């Protein structure tokens, strides 16, 4: 297991060296141009037997944003260093310095520098494993899903209260109907006008029932997406589980490799019962050592298989899940846009009814 | 006696016909006629006359404005400016500007009622509002009162009899000190107490029978009063409900704004919803404003009118009761010249009162109908306007939504239907 240490900067040098423009297809299948930045890591020394971290790594601005959001949420009590502006007003100055600064500040923070995701942000290349990028992507999805859940819940609450109030307004107008009717009975010239106006007031009061029923449809559409957010969350959880299993397997493998090394070189770095007993009770025989080495070798091979399997599982899961998530996003945008339009159409229809009723009432009043 | 209209006719139009009628019976310039038939002639105005009278022949314009608070050692009160423009010849000048306080209006009204017990004198706004802890010097309260005082004076000025009252003229023209001395000339406090006691005593005795038409009127007044109270209550309830609706509606904007921040593709449509809600809230506020500033005061005024009508009916009843009491007393005693004279006087007084009321009744009904019709129409118009504006907002909000997607032709057409 690589020791990251409390001061990461003692171990590595971090540099944001270059910027490049790339084009590619984005989530809505449109061509876009974006900038990527080269992160250079020069480790002081590599220790242990983990795969050597690559010297360079390209990341785009949105990746930095994602990392920062992750840090903000995970360490709410810490002041997270800021990122530079996305586009500088002066074209000659690029955000290289600002981005490097950001990384250096995080790396020099006693708590943040220990964050696993930050470390992986600096070192992992997504094509090899999905250990760094996955958590960030999943994290952003989970974050979005939680926020969407909260906002839709709030919206549904407001909608219910507004509907209640609107019901009250319409229904009270029914009282006008009653009073106009009674009043018309005692008037001569005004009687007819009042009577017919009263009928329109009754119509107005009754119309709210249909209006609210139609509105329910919009609420149902919102509720559907509320439930969807739960489904998204469970996808995230599943990924977390696979991720966890992968990490366990990797840890396990690293430990075994360490043991092998110790056994091979005769140094005891990690405390083990076997090591202790051999010290106390004398070295084991060469044959015993050989068999132990062989067993370890076997175990390591199995371990490597497991890690490869888990890695594949993780990548496959991410691939299919991400595909479906993209599809879900498009569907969500479509559905909700249509829902908003239907709602507007319903409101327009409600206004039309209102105009009708009050125009009729006005005519009746003119005849008073 | 100066200030009597039939001595100096200067008005034009149909109203002059009325004055002409009065004039021909008073060619010798004798004071106010008191024979029933001529009084009846005075008050029988046709509907047509009424309408044209309002439009063409208004010869006096009164405004109540500019409230200012006055502080003295004893009290603080509000003075209003009363500005008059008139072409009537009984006024020495054509323009007047005086300052009056609420008490002065109360005085004027009570004098008018005293002089014309069975005419329908438009009510004044109430002394104070019980509900809602409204202070006397609260801006809204003062403005509401000012509008009502303005209406009061204009209603008096439109009344064919009351607008020619001497007290009315003094109210409009006299400086503050002159008004004070004029006020003192009226019947003293004690004599007015005496009248009230007599009236109460007579009403306790009760009427033998109310003439049919007044019985009908009485019933109408009771019912009308109930209906006006109901209308007032219902309208105030509607205002309350709409205010609460508006409060909840406003909650939509921050929520939709939060959501817009989360989204990419949906951000614009959602922001469109936010601005739509904000605009619709403004429209709703305007509508509520109309209800509370126009409809509620108008209905409230007619609640007070109903009370006025009840008082008029009571006074008419008392006049009849007084006559009946004295008449009965006379029948049981020996014929006495003075007593007969007194009873005759009371009989005349009763007939005058009844005719005055009958005449003013149709005028009042017409005026009520006009007032309420116009305020109901304006409310209906305001509501139509509100819905049309909201509809427009919704259409523009969904318009911005459309431009981003590939909507089918049918869906676009659908929208055009609205």
XYZ file of C-alpha atoms in Angstrom:
786
model
C 0.000 0.000 0.000
C 1.436 3.298 -0.947
C 1.879 5.587 1.983
C 0.634 8.963 0.966
C 1.889 10.611 4.094
C 0.649 13.645 5.875
C 2.487 16.039 3.627
C 1.990 14.863 0.118
C 4.272 17.550 -1.143
C 7.193 15.882 0.524
C 6.628 12.963 -1.754
C 5.735 14.565 -5.028
C 6.132 17.653 -7.087
C 3.006 18.904 -8.770
C 3.009 20.954 -11.931
C 0.369 22.101 -14.377
C 2.542 22.383 -17.432
C 0.493 22.787 -20.599
C -2.839 23.551 -22.071
C -4.317 22.070 -25.224
C -7.511 22.377 -27.158
C -9.475 19.269 -27.970
C -12.739 18.578 -29.731
C -15.121 15.801 -28.969
C -18.754 14.886 -28.689
C -20.522 15.970 -25.530
C -23.459 14.462 -23.640
C -26.002 15.714 -26.148
C -23.945 14.421 -29.052
C -22.862 17.855 -30.182
C -19.319 18.754 -31.205
C -17.616 20.964 -28.722
C -14.152 22.402 -28.168
C -12.633 22.307 -24.731
C -9.288 22.873 -23.092
C -7.312 20.189 -21.283
C -4.437 20.762 -18.929
C -1.398 18.608 -18.361
C -0.647 17.644 -14.784
C 2.902 16.506 -14.126
C 3.725 14.521 -11.044
C 7.355 13.805 -10.209
C 7.498 11.524 -7.211
C 10.538 11.938 -5.018
C 10.775 8.187 -4.674
C 8.397 5.383 -5.338
C 7.958 3.015 -2.458
C 6.369 -0.300 -2.237
C 5.247 -2.392 -5.130
C 2.222 -0.523 -6.408
C 2.078 0.282 -10.089
C 4.222 3.340 -10.818
C 2.129 6.437 -11.088
C 2.375 7.972 -14.550
C 4.300 11.168 -14.796
C 1.687 13.053 -16.738
C -2.062 13.197 -16.911
C -4.519 15.346 -18.852
C -7.516 16.785 -17.072
C -10.109 19.266 -18.302
C -11.479 22.210 -16.373
C -14.757 20.487 -15.566
C -12.789 17.680 -13.915
C -11.203 20.225 -11.599
C -14.669 21.630 -10.854
C -15.957 18.188 -10.096
C -13.062 17.535 -7.727
C -13.662 20.812 -5.962
C -17.394 20.153 -5.557
C -16.539 16.714 -4.165
C -14.184 18.306 -1.632
C -16.759 20.940 -0.709
C -19.361 18.342 0.109
C -17.057 15.831 1.744
C -15.285 18.361 3.971
C -17.961 20.945 4.771
C -15.981 22.298 7.698
C -12.896 23.075 5.653
C -12.232 26.139 3.526
C -11.602 24.660 0.115
C -9.115 26.544 -2.078
C -10.721 28.313 -5.024
C -10.351 27.553 -8.689
C -9.363 30.195 -11.224
C -12.014 31.582 -13.581
C -12.856 29.339 -16.472
C -12.166 31.902 -19.166
C -9.736 34.678 -18.588
C -10.600 38.008 -20.034
C -7.064 38.448 -21.336
C -6.531 35.644 -23.815
C -2.799 35.454 -23.231
C -3.114 34.473 -19.627
C -4.300 30.938 -19.219
C -5.531 29.349 -16.027
C -2.421 27.170 -15.748
C -1.038 29.024 -12.790
C -4.354 29.135 -11.031
C -4.972 25.436 -11.504
C -1.489 24.544 -10.289
C -2.028 26.764 -7.305
C -5.265 25.005 -6.525
C -3.605 21.589 -6.595
C -0.669 22.775 -4.504
C -2.931 24.266 -1.889
C -4.992 21.096 -1.599
C -1.799 19.040 -1.442
C -0.429 21.156 1.374
C -3.593 20.973 3.464
C -3.200 18.590 6.422
C -6.616 16.979 5.913
C -7.349 17.413 2.212
C -3.985 16.069 1.102
C -4.952 12.708 2.564
C -8.061 12.396 0.495
C -7.987 9.297 -1.624
C -9.969 10.816 -4.453
C -7.584 13.762 -4.665
C -4.654 11.376 -4.889
C -6.311 9.397 -7.607
C -7.216 12.621 -9.446
C -3.497 13.294 -9.680
C -2.334 9.835 -10.551
C -4.872 7.609 -12.215
C -5.479 7.571 -15.924
C -9.037 6.653 -16.672
C -8.298 4.204 -19.435
C -6.420 1.945 -17.041
C -8.694 1.845 -14.081
C -11.863 3.631 -13.272
C -10.964 4.175 -9.684
C -10.499 7.956 -9.814
C -12.860 9.099 -12.454
C -15.660 6.816 -11.412
C -16.034 8.156 -7.907
C -16.095 11.721 -9.180
C -18.649 10.979 -11.844
C -20.737 8.943 -9.485
C -20.363 11.605 -6.893
C -21.633 14.310 -9.247
C -24.550 12.116 -10.230
C -25.428 11.392 -6.625
C -25.140 15.055 -5.766
C -27.413 16.017 -8.644
C -29.896 13.323 -7.753
C -30.076 14.468 -4.134
C -30.498 18.086 -5.133
C -33.176 17.235 -7.684
C -35.029 15.177 -5.099
C -35.006 18.042 -2.647
C -36.092 20.645 -5.204
C -38.929 18.536 -6.579
C -40.175 17.750 -3.080
C -40.191 21.453 -2.308
C -41.998 22.201 -5.561
C -44.667 19.624 -4.820
C -45.230 21.133 -1.379
C -45.600 24.633 -2.780
C -47.918 23.381 -5.508
C -50.193 21.732 -2.926
C -50.425 24.916 -0.868
C -51.089 27.084 -3.911
C -53.823 24.690 -5.068
C -55.435 24.876 -1.632
C -55.503 28.656 -1.690
C -56.790 28.843 -5.236
C -59.594 26.489 -4.276
C -60.544 28.866 -1.480
C -60.648 31.861 -3.811
C -62.896 30.162 -6.345
C -65.240 28.628 -3.799
C -65.862 31.889 -1.950
C -67.163 33.323 -5.210
C -69.941 30.768 -4.870
C -71.188 32.923 -2.011
C -71.653 35.748 -4.477
C -73.915 33.405 -6.411
C -76.077 32.857 -3.382
C -76.249 36.502 -2.316
C -76.922 37.778 -5.856
C -79.738 35.305 -6.157
C -81.332 36.332 -2.868
C -80.797 40.004 -3.636
C -82.373 39.707 -7.081
C -85.581 38.576 -5.410
C -86.104 41.963 -3.741
C -85.159 44.148 -6.727
C -87.300 45.107 -9.687
C -85.107 46.526 -12.449
C -81.883 44.990 -11.152
C -83.374 41.559 -10.543
C -82.657 39.865 -13.858
C -79.117 41.178 -14.152
C -78.265 40.085 -10.630
C -79.845 36.684 -11.055
C -77.919 35.808 -14.201
C -74.689 37.246 -12.807
C -75.203 34.966 -9.835
C -75.313 31.942 -12.121
C -71.990 32.892 -13.630
C -70.506 33.190 -10.157
C -71.685 29.660 -9.439
C -70.110 28.460 -12.669
C -66.863 30.185 -11.749
C -66.823 28.591 -8.308
C -67.509 25.140 -9.731
C -64.788 25.392 -12.390
C -61.968 24.993 -9.869
C -62.634 21.272 -9.484
C -61.736 20.508 -13.091
C -58.806 22.903 -13.011
C -57.255 21.228 -9.989
C -57.822 17.786 -11.440
C -55.877 18.754 -14.537
C -53.153 20.224 -12.383
C -52.775 16.883 -10.615
C -51.367 15.537 -13.849
C -48.402 17.878 -13.591
C -47.875 16.865 -9.980
C -47.871 13.220 -11.031
C -45.208 13.884 -13.641
C -43.048 15.561 -11.022
C -43.600 12.721 -8.581
C -42.421 10.243 -11.187
C -39.093 12.007 -11.339
C -38.950 12.128 -7.598
C -39.066 8.334 -7.619
C -36.509 8.268 -10.402
C -34.050 10.072 -8.168
C -34.351 7.189 -5.729
C -33.561 4.780 -8.537
C -30.510 6.814 -9.528
C -29.317 6.759 -5.954
C -29.466 2.981 -5.836
C -27.386 2.786 -9.015
C -24.812 4.967 -7.281
C -24.880 2.745 -4.232
C -24.370 -0.346 -6.345
C -21.364 1.271 -7.932
C -20.005 2.169 -4.514
C -20.293 -1.443 -3.516
C -18.374 -2.681 -6.556
C -15.822 0.038 -5.989
C -15.401 -1.083 -2.416
C -14.891 -4.699 -3.405
C -12.298 -3.619 -5.949
C -10.443 -1.610 -3.348
C -10.496 -4.480 -0.897
C -9.096 -6.800 -3.529
C -6.384 -4.281 -4.442
C -5.474 -3.779 -0.796
C -5.316 -7.458 -0.220
C -3.058 -7.941 -3.225
C -0.752 -5.140 -2.121
C -0.404 -6.679 1.298
C 0.504 -10.050 -0.108
C 3.102 -8.523 -2.395
C 4.605 -6.778 0.538
C 4.804 -10.015 2.464
C 6.485 -11.723 -0.481
C 9.058 -9.015 -0.693
C 9.838 -9.273 2.979
C 10.077 -12.978 2.794
C 12.341 -12.753 -0.227
C 14.678 -10.132 1.180
C 14.433 -11.192 4.787
C 13.378 -7.819 6.072
C 10.458 -7.402 8.355
C 8.568 -4.253 7.515
C 5.124 -5.222 8.540
C 4.381 -6.869 11.765
C 3.167 -10.399 11.329
C 2.759 -13.219 13.760
C 4.825 -15.464 11.584
C 7.625 -12.941 11.508
C 7.535 -12.571 15.239
C 7.503 -16.246 15.994
C 10.337 -16.867 13.610
C 12.365 -14.216 15.400
C 11.551 -15.685 18.780
C 11.735 -19.256 17.918
C 14.451 -19.088 15.347
C 14.482 -18.828 11.635
C 12.539 -21.334 9.705
C 14.274 -23.751 7.425
C 14.927 -22.898 3.756
C 12.408 -25.549 2.723
C 9.740 -23.985 4.898
C 10.543 -20.586 3.403
C 10.368 -21.929 -0.100
C 6.952 -23.464 0.459
C 5.699 -20.282 2.047
C 6.987 -18.278 -0.877
C 5.294 -20.593 -3.297
C 2.008 -20.338 -1.405
C 2.262 -16.580 -1.397
C 3.099 -16.546 -5.094
C -0.024 -18.595 -5.743
C -2.101 -16.298 -3.566
C -0.707 -13.260 -5.353
C -1.598 -14.701 -8.715
C -5.116 -15.380 -7.493
C -5.233 -11.897 -6.032
C -4.187 -10.382 -9.333
C -6.910 -12.354 -11.078
C -9.466 -11.088 -8.587
C -8.349 -7.506 -9.015
C -8.506 -7.846 -12.792
C -11.995 -9.349 -12.519
C -13.233 -6.668 -10.180
C -11.723 -4.003 -12.346
C -13.456 -5.375 -15.394
C -16.710 -5.639 -13.472
C -16.360 -2.074 -12.334
C -15.543 -0.773 -15.799
C -18.346 -2.757 -17.368
C -20.782 -1.559 -14.741
C -19.699 2.030 -15.245
C -19.938 1.742 -18.983
C -23.447 0.343 -19.024
C -24.611 2.428 -16.119
C -23.242 5.616 -17.639
C -24.887 4.836 -20.946
C -28.182 4.413 -19.203
C -27.658 7.539 -17.155
C -27.089 9.566 -20.322
C -30.253 8.098 -21.755
C -32.064 8.892 -18.524
C -30.862 12.510 -18.628
C -32.145 12.966 -22.156
C -35.453 11.405 -21.233
C -35.721 13.571 -18.161
C -35.070 16.745 -20.132
C -37.656 15.754 -22.718
C -40.301 14.686 -20.226
C -39.945 17.648 -17.936
C -39.924 20.110 -20.777
C -43.142 18.604 -22.056
C -44.583 18.658 -18.554
C -43.823 22.372 -18.269
C -45.462 23.062 -21.609
C -48.559 21.064 -20.687
C -48.758 22.961 -17.448
C -48.581 26.276 -19.289
C -51.276 25.114 -21.693
C -53.452 24.147 -18.753
C -52.941 27.557 -17.167
C -53.824 29.242 -20.438
C -57.012 27.217 -20.614
C -57.837 28.239 -17.055
C -57.368 31.881 -18.001
C -59.623 31.439 -20.982
C -62.378 30.108 -18.699
C -61.849 33.034 -16.339
C -62.116 35.533 -19.186
C -65.311 33.837 -20.343
C -67.032 33.866 -16.971
C -66.162 37.435 -16.076
C -67.085 38.743 -19.533
C -70.450 37.080 -19.148
C -70.828 38.492 -15.656
C -69.971 41.948 -16.958
C -72.736 41.672 -19.537
C -75.208 40.712 -16.845
C -74.103 43.631 -14.694
C -74.613 45.999 -17.629
C -78.211 44.868 -17.746
C -78.760 45.733 -14.087
C -84.312 84.302 2.527
C -81.354 84.164 0.224
C -80.113 81.072 -1.423
C -83.424 79.579 -2.577
C -83.096 78.142 -6.065
C -86.486 79.120 -7.393
C -85.811 82.784 -6.923
C -82.717 82.847 -9.134
C -82.927 80.277 -11.855
C -79.745 80.247 -13.919
C -79.355 76.621 -14.827
C -79.965 75.162 -18.250
C -81.298 71.900 -19.510
C -83.965 69.683 -18.117
C -83.312 70.629 -14.590
C -84.562 74.080 -15.380
C -87.900 72.533 -16.254
C -88.109 71.369 -12.710
C -87.112 74.745 -11.401
C -89.497 76.366 -13.814
C -92.308 74.295 -12.317
C -91.332 75.479 -8.912
C -90.928 78.993 -10.182
C -94.402 79.293 -11.693
C -95.989 78.410 -8.389
C -93.927 81.045 -6.642
C -94.068 83.959 -8.980
C -94.814 86.253 -6.105
C -91.491 85.217 -4.502
C -93.110 83.769 -1.392
C -91.061 81.306 0.620
C -90.844 77.547 0.240
C -94.148 76.011 -0.768
C -95.649 73.555 1.653
C -98.692 72.306 -0.145
C -98.410 68.606 -0.774
C -99.251 68.667 -4.475
C -96.529 71.141 -5.373
C -94.053 69.140 -3.320
C -95.033 66.021 -5.187
C -94.461 67.840 -8.460
C -91.035 68.778 -7.279
C -89.935 65.225 -6.701
C -91.510 63.357 -9.614
C -88.502 63.120 -11.852
C -88.485 60.778 -14.755
C -85.573 58.439 -15.295
C -84.568 60.251 -18.467
C -84.419 63.521 -16.688
C -82.248 62.009 -14.044
C -79.666 60.750 -16.516
C -79.449 63.941 -18.487
C -79.369 65.973 -15.363
C -76.174 64.243 -14.294
C -74.477 64.608 -17.637
C -75.318 68.080 -18.853
C -76.401 70.178 -15.974
C -73.877 69.696 -13.235
C -73.186 73.215 -12.088
C -71.200 72.581 -8.956
C -67.962 70.629 -8.577
C -66.528 69.771 -5.195
C -63.228 68.145 -4.275
C -62.012 66.945 -0.892
C -58.251 66.566 -0.694
C -55.019 67.545 0.961
C -55.383 66.165 4.478
C -53.153 67.871 7.018
C -52.892 67.205 10.682
C -53.525 70.052 13.072
C -52.121 70.079 16.564
C -53.675 72.130 19.334
C -53.169 72.139 23.064
C -56.119 69.841 23.629
C -56.171 67.578 20.605
C -54.776 66.517 17.249
C -57.032 66.160 14.236
C -57.020 66.142 10.454
C -58.183 69.064 8.313
C -59.213 68.448 4.730
C -59.293 70.982 1.938
C -62.758 71.412 0.411
C -62.562 73.106 -2.977
C -65.714 74.190 -4.815
C -66.262 75.456 -8.341
C -69.752 76.567 -9.251
C -71.816 78.682 -11.622
C -74.812 78.885 -9.323
C -75.860 82.457 -8.770
C -76.701 82.034 -5.121
C -72.951 81.752 -4.603
C -71.214 85.113 -4.533
C -68.070 83.754 -6.071
C -67.375 80.934 -8.527
C -64.540 79.343 -6.557
C -64.107 78.552 -2.905
C -61.472 76.853 -0.825
C -62.001 76.072 2.847
C -60.616 73.675 5.418
C -62.908 71.293 7.234
C -62.543 68.582 9.793
C -64.595 65.392 10.198
C -66.681 66.985 12.966
C -67.783 69.665 10.512
C -69.061 67.031 8.126
C -70.954 65.385 10.981
C -72.497 68.732 11.827
C -73.574 69.334 8.214
C -75.138 65.948 7.902
C -77.092 66.205 11.144
C -78.416 69.634 10.123
C -79.540 68.235 6.769
C -81.262 65.329 8.468
C -82.934 67.640 10.973
C -84.268 69.892 8.246
C -85.315 67.036 5.997
C -86.098 64.108 8.264
C -87.471 61.889 5.532
C -85.002 62.628 2.775
C -82.240 60.118 2.218
C -79.005 61.856 3.166
C -75.911 60.022 1.984
C -73.950 58.507 4.886
C -70.558 59.646 6.118
C -67.645 57.271 6.682
C -67.648 55.822 10.168
C -66.049 57.589 13.099
C -63.537 54.852 13.657
C -62.913 51.345 12.493
C -63.304 48.748 15.212
C -61.596 45.841 13.566
C -57.945 45.775 12.688
C -56.636 48.313 15.177
C -56.535 51.093 12.587
C -55.199 54.283 13.998
C -56.938 57.532 13.292
C -53.790 58.900 11.733
C -52.881 55.895 9.694
C -52.275 56.898 6.062
C -54.593 54.306 4.556
C -57.365 55.192 6.980
C -57.081 58.886 6.168
C -57.120 58.222 2.444
C -60.164 55.940 2.694
C -61.942 58.553 4.778
C -60.985 61.357 2.412
C -62.446 59.477 -0.563
C -65.669 58.837 1.345
C -65.955 62.486 2.394
C -65.449 63.488 -1.224
C -68.224 61.163 -2.293
C -70.473 62.460 0.462
C -70.238 66.086 -0.625
C -70.723 65.168 -4.270
C -73.782 63.103 -3.451
C -75.240 66.041 -1.525
C -74.453 68.388 -4.398
C -76.346 66.079 -6.770
C -79.444 66.001 -4.566
C -82.184 68.279 -5.974
C -83.246 69.527 -2.547
C -80.282 69.086 -0.232
C -77.811 70.799 -2.501
C -79.715 74.052 -2.035
C -79.612 73.911 1.727
C -78.289 77.021 3.426
C -76.140 74.907 5.691
C -74.559 73.230 2.694
C -73.673 76.607 1.220
C -72.161 77.816 4.480
C -70.202 74.573 4.790
C -68.685 75.080 1.348
C -67.938 78.757 1.611
C -67.449 79.977 5.175
C -64.048 80.419 6.738
C -63.397 78.345 9.836
C -64.387 81.049 12.331
C -67.556 81.963 10.404
C -68.594 78.352 10.304
C -68.150 78.114 14.059
C -70.511 81.021 14.675
C -73.031 79.679 12.130
C -73.039 76.381 13.934
C -73.994 78.061 17.170
C -77.139 79.496 15.570
C -78.802 76.142 15.276
C -81.291 74.725 17.769
C -79.630 74.300 21.109
C -78.591 71.057 22.607
C -81.505 70.979 25.069
C -84.218 71.589 22.505
C -82.811 68.846 20.364
C -82.805 66.551 23.357
C -86.449 67.366 23.822
C -87.230 66.368 20.268
C -85.434 63.090 20.670
C -87.305 62.280 23.880
C -90.632 62.984 22.235
C -89.698 60.852 19.259
C -88.749 57.960 21.482
C -91.930 58.306 23.496
C -94.013 58.244 20.348
C -92.255 55.296 18.852
C -92.845 53.358 22.013
C -96.558 53.890 21.565
C -96.242 52.338 18.116
C -98.082 52.912 14.907
C -101.625 51.948 14.319
C -100.839 50.861 10.808
C -98.199 51.708 8.281
C -99.457 52.643 4.830
C -98.951 49.800 2.365
C -96.208 51.400 0.335
C -94.156 52.179 3.411
C -94.649 48.696 4.746
C -93.218 47.394 1.480
C -90.392 49.897 1.718
C -89.625 48.830 5.280
C -89.388 45.196 4.255
C -87.148 46.097 1.345
C -84.859 48.134 3.558
C -84.438 45.207 5.970
C -83.649 42.804 3.149
C -81.388 45.263 1.355
C -79.431 45.853 4.527
C -78.883 42.110 4.955
C -77.789 41.691 1.369
C -75.332 44.574 1.557
C -73.802 43.201 4.743
C -73.428 39.808 3.063
C -71.891 41.355 -0.050
C -69.470 43.308 2.095
C -68.447 40.209 4.045
C -68.096 37.979 0.988
C -65.954 40.552 -0.791
C -63.678 41.017 2.181
C -63.304 37.265 2.424
C -62.374 37.081 -1.257
C -59.704 39.740 -0.738
C -58.297 37.734 2.158
C -58.235 34.480 0.201
C -56.583 36.135 -2.779
C -53.909 37.669 -0.594
C -53.125 34.265 0.877
C -53.052 32.706 -2.580
C -50.602 35.361 -3.731
C -48.294 34.658 -0.778
C -48.119 30.980 -1.660
C -47.736 31.676 -5.372
C -44.633 33.759 -4.705
C -42.952 30.692 -3.217
C -42.723 29.195 -6.706
C -39.991 31.575 -7.880
C -37.165 30.663 -5.498
C -37.929 26.953 -5.888
C -37.911 27.021 -9.689
C -34.789 29.211 -9.585
C -33.023 26.626 -7.427
C -33.993 23.942 -9.892
C -32.764 25.996 -12.848
C -29.338 26.152 -11.200
C -29.168 22.350 -11.185
C -29.976 21.859 -14.843
C -28.325 22.441 -18.203
C -30.871 21.934 -20.964
C -33.792 22.702 -18.709
C -32.236 25.816 -17.203
C -33.778 28.265 -19.681
C -37.337 26.931 -19.601
C -37.189 26.853 -15.810
C -35.924 30.422 -15.667
C -38.825 31.272 -17.951
C -41.177 29.869 -15.356
C -39.551 32.011 -12.663
C -40.077 35.224 -14.584
C -43.627 34.156 -15.456
C -44.455 33.638 -11.785
C -42.964 37.002 -10.855
C -45.037 38.785 -13.503
C -48.238 36.932 -12.625
C -47.760 37.863 -8.985
C -47.708 41.526 -9.983
C -50.920 41.130 -11.961
C -52.548 39.449 -9.001
C -51.497 42.299 -6.722
C -53.147 44.788 -9.063
C -56.360 42.829 -9.068
C -56.417 42.637 -5.276
C -55.746 46.358 -5.135
C -58.813 47.080 -7.250
C -60.993 44.892 -5.063
C -59.890 46.501 -1.831
C -59.719 50.084 -3.117
C -62.824 50.164 -5.313
C -65.272 47.348 -4.655
C -64.968 47.053 -0.876
C -65.432 50.783 -0.157
C -68.421 50.960 -2.521
C -70.166 48.024 -0.872
C -69.354 49.348 2.553
C -70.882 52.685 1.622
C -74.144 50.944 0.763
C -74.079 49.040 4.037
C -74.086 52.475 5.658
C -76.788 53.639 3.235
C -78.970 50.793 4.432
C -78.595 52.065 7.984
C -79.533 55.535 6.788
C -82.649 54.129 5.147
C -83.627 52.412 8.375
C -83.264 55.709 10.251
C -85.364 57.499 7.637
C -88.098 54.889 7.985
C -87.990 55.292 11.769
C -88.306 59.058 11.566
C -91.199 58.789 9.144
C -92.887 56.367 11.518
C -92.352 58.779 14.413
C -93.923 61.645 12.504
C -96.934 59.471 11.817
C -97.010 58.298 15.430
C -96.928 61.867 16.725
C -99.842 62.828 14.548
C -101.822 59.732 15.512
C -101.179 60.357 19.205
C -102.378 63.951 19.110
C -105.270 63.014 16.844
C -106.501 60.321 19.223
C -106.187 62.705 22.136
C -108.261 65.238 20.220
C -111.023 62.774 19.431
C -111.470 61.913 23.073
C -111.697 65.540 24.197
C -113.861 68.504 23.477
C -113.193 70.393 20.246
C -110.536 72.947 20.991
C -109.410 75.440 18.333
C -105.800 75.308 19.251
C -105.699 71.555 19.504
C -107.378 71.209 16.114
C -104.830 73.603 14.653
C -102.007 71.568 16.135
C -103.398 68.292 14.776
C -103.886 69.840 11.341
C -100.284 70.986 11.416
C -99.133 67.500 12.321
C -101.259 66.015 9.564
C -99.686 68.335 7.039
C -96.262 67.598 8.365
C -96.952 63.877 8.024
C -98.133 64.222 4.456
C -95.119 66.330 3.546
C -92.782 63.807 5.119
C -94.423 60.899 3.296
C -94.282 62.631 -0.056
C -90.702 63.725 0.466
C -89.740 60.158 1.139
C -91.712 58.765 -1.778
C -90.020 61.184 -4.146
C -86.553 60.701 -2.793
C -86.993 56.949 -2.745
C -87.006 56.548 -6.497
C -84.089 58.980 -6.822
C -82.121 56.947 -4.305
C -82.932 53.644 -5.970
C -81.786 54.968 -9.320
C -78.579 56.290 -7.784
C -77.906 53.012 -5.985
C -78.460 51.065 -9.160
C -76.072 53.300 -11.113
C -73.381 53.175 -8.450
C -73.428 49.440 -7.881
C -73.792 48.587 -11.542
C -70.727 50.634 -12.426
C -68.607 49.197 -9.621
C -69.591 45.621 -10.497
C -68.825 46.238 -14.147
C -65.417 47.691 -13.337
C -64.646 44.698 -11.109
C -65.629 42.261 -13.844
C -63.480 44.221 -16.308
C -60.544 44.137 -13.932
C -60.876 40.377 -13.579
C -61.002 39.892 -17.340
C -57.921 42.086 -17.632
C -56.137 40.006 -15.007
C -56.819 36.723 -16.796
C -55.818 38.178 -20.138
C -52.497 39.385 -18.768
C -51.748 36.069 -17.077
C -52.649 34.218 -20.260
C -50.199 36.389 -22.160
C -47.425 35.668 -19.664
C -48.024 31.935 -19.884
C -47.925 32.035 -23.662
C -44.582 33.838 -23.712
C -43.163 31.479 -21.105
C -44.039 28.405 -23.121
C -42.903 30.135 -26.313
C -39.338 30.308 -25.032
C -39.626 26.650 -24.177
C -40.635 25.722 -27.706
C -37.685 27.214 -29.544
C -35.291 24.714 -28.045
C -36.934 21.502 -29.065
C -38.178 19.850 -32.187
C -41.859 20.132 -31.493
C -44.334 18.571 -33.861
C -46.589 20.767 -35.943
C -49.685 19.572 -34.120
C -48.369 20.664 -30.774
C -47.585 24.115 -32.136
C -51.043 24.401 -33.602
C -52.491 23.403 -30.274
C -50.905 26.382 -28.682
C -52.218 28.702 -31.368
C -55.732 27.775 -30.354
C -55.151 29.594 -27.126
